[in-house]
């Protein structure tokens, strides 16, 4: 029981970052019908920017909360700009081209960012530990039944889950309650009709990329603190978050969130009960099963249009 | 002239859809554009509202502002609202949200509430259905929602593309009655219709479009009596 509980906590903690990345995939897919394969690299760039900020502010000895706020805020801002630039320079010129062209471009952008990050001007090829801004420590400790049956929750788990849930709430508010969110929902249905409403569709698309990229940055910083920073760190989480978005129903925002948590849980359970050798493979097994059994995903919707 | 279209040329690749079309619309008028399928009626509306790019000619707003080259959202900002063919309701959004989108460029919630009250006055059924998703409304209600949505932009010129499409005769009559009401309250209307009889009954003037060219233009009552129009569009 304690072992299972511990695995579930770990799974949610990992899944929370997948969920944050998956939100960007699903939002961009919602407006452009594009799987933005460069999204994992935006996550990586979030970690890289956070790394440099953390090194920069280290000598000033700020309190943990202040340092975290600057690091997260800086990474989010930088990635929002990066997301804007990717869409503006790489995808916008191809707006009316076949989707395959844009998809291949996305893979190209992904490779470009991976390789840029490996140059020493951006980061460099070797993994680096994140500067010690916040020390990992156990904040909750339950003994279940006996002294050997202990379940622990670390401050990083709480950070990951708290940020993920909080940002999901903010995102829901933006999408459901604001003027910009209404425009986003309209544009995700049809460009031409939306522009007849007076919506600047290009601006709405930019906004979507910036929002999704800022969320990916948060996931990147959490994982940078938890593990380390590497130029290729975006590859696996990027692919798994893509699977999570498909699992939840690509285009569905709550679906991406649920999908992310589920992928995190499945992966951790496989690691805990089968073998950690399968932990990366299982996400792709899930992808294959979903595509065979329910291609629209858990919360995906099918809409009939009345003529 | 509120809107004057001069020698407009539009083509889809090598196929010419409009070949030098000229149309003018005065303040306060209802002008009908009739013609068969594929004559270029929808193309003309979509070019005016900025969804399609013209190859030649001009579209002048109030005699001075050139609309060619403007993006669709900029045309809306000038006071031209377009109710597209097939209504194009956002099916996953509530009727209220659809209406809010029609007034997207107005940022004041107070003004939007006022406009929505006016739309509910024109279409009381929309008030009852305001929390229902657009896709669940009947065809007639969707057409009312599409017109109401366009009115949320407080347009000076309303472009209507086939408002009668796929609706029962009773509903069509109701819609046209409201079109008249909207016009009586001061909105100029450019109406594209295949239902030539209905359109010419409410319009002041009309144009007949045939394979990308204006074949005929006259007052609506003259067109209703015109032998060619009778033969081609009014069933004899």
PDB file of C-alpha atoms in Angstrom, chain A residues 37 239-247 263 266 281-295:
ATOM      1  CA  UNK A  37       7.301  19.205 -32.844  1.00  0.00           C
ATOM      2  CA  UNK A 239       7.243  13.121 -27.296  1.00  0.00           C
ATOM      3  CA  UNK A 240       5.536  11.892 -24.138  1.00  0.00           C
ATOM      4  CA  UNK A 241       3.590  15.114 -23.777  1.00  0.00           C
ATOM      5  CA  UNK A 242       2.539  14.733 -27.407  1.00  0.00           C
ATOM      6  CA  UNK A 243       1.249  11.249 -26.538  1.00  0.00           C
ATOM      7  CA  UNK A 244      -0.483  12.773 -23.510  1.00  0.00           C
ATOM      8  CA  UNK A 245      -2.221  15.342 -25.716  1.00  0.00           C
ATOM      9  CA  UNK A 246      -3.385  12.601 -28.093  1.00  0.00           C
ATOM     10  CA  UNK A 247      -4.477  10.449 -25.158  1.00  0.00           C
ATOM     11  CA  UNK A 263       0.984   9.257 -18.811  1.00  0.00           C
ATOM     12  CA  UNK A 266       1.410   4.868 -16.153  1.00  0.00           C
ATOM     13  CA  UNK A 281       8.524   2.632 -24.247  1.00  0.00           C
ATOM     14  CA  UNK A 282       5.215   2.504 -22.430  1.00  0.00           C
ATOM     15  CA  UNK A 283       4.159   5.987 -23.565  1.00  0.00           C
ATOM     16  CA  UNK A 284       4.397   4.845 -27.160  1.00  0.00           C
ATOM     17  CA  UNK A 285       2.493   1.655 -26.460  1.00  0.00           C
ATOM     18  CA  UNK A 286      -0.216   3.918 -25.060  1.00  0.00           C
ATOM     19  CA  UNK A 287      -0.099   5.972 -28.264  1.00  0.00           C
ATOM     20  CA  UNK A 288      -0.559   2.914 -30.454  1.00  0.00           C
ATOM     21  CA  UNK A 289      -3.399   1.584 -28.314  1.00  0.00           C
ATOM     22  CA  UNK A 290      -5.187   4.945 -28.273  1.00  0.00           C
ATOM     23  CA  UNK A 291      -4.907   5.338 -32.029  1.00  0.00           C
ATOM     24  CA  UNK A 292      -6.329   1.847 -32.502  1.00  0.00           C
ATOM     25  CA  UNK A 293      -9.090   1.969 -29.915  1.00  0.00           C
ATOM     26  CA  UNK A 294     -10.166   5.573 -29.505  1.00  0.00           C
ATOM     27  CA  UNK A 295      -8.391   7.968 -31.869  1.00  0.00           C
TER      28      UNK A 295
END
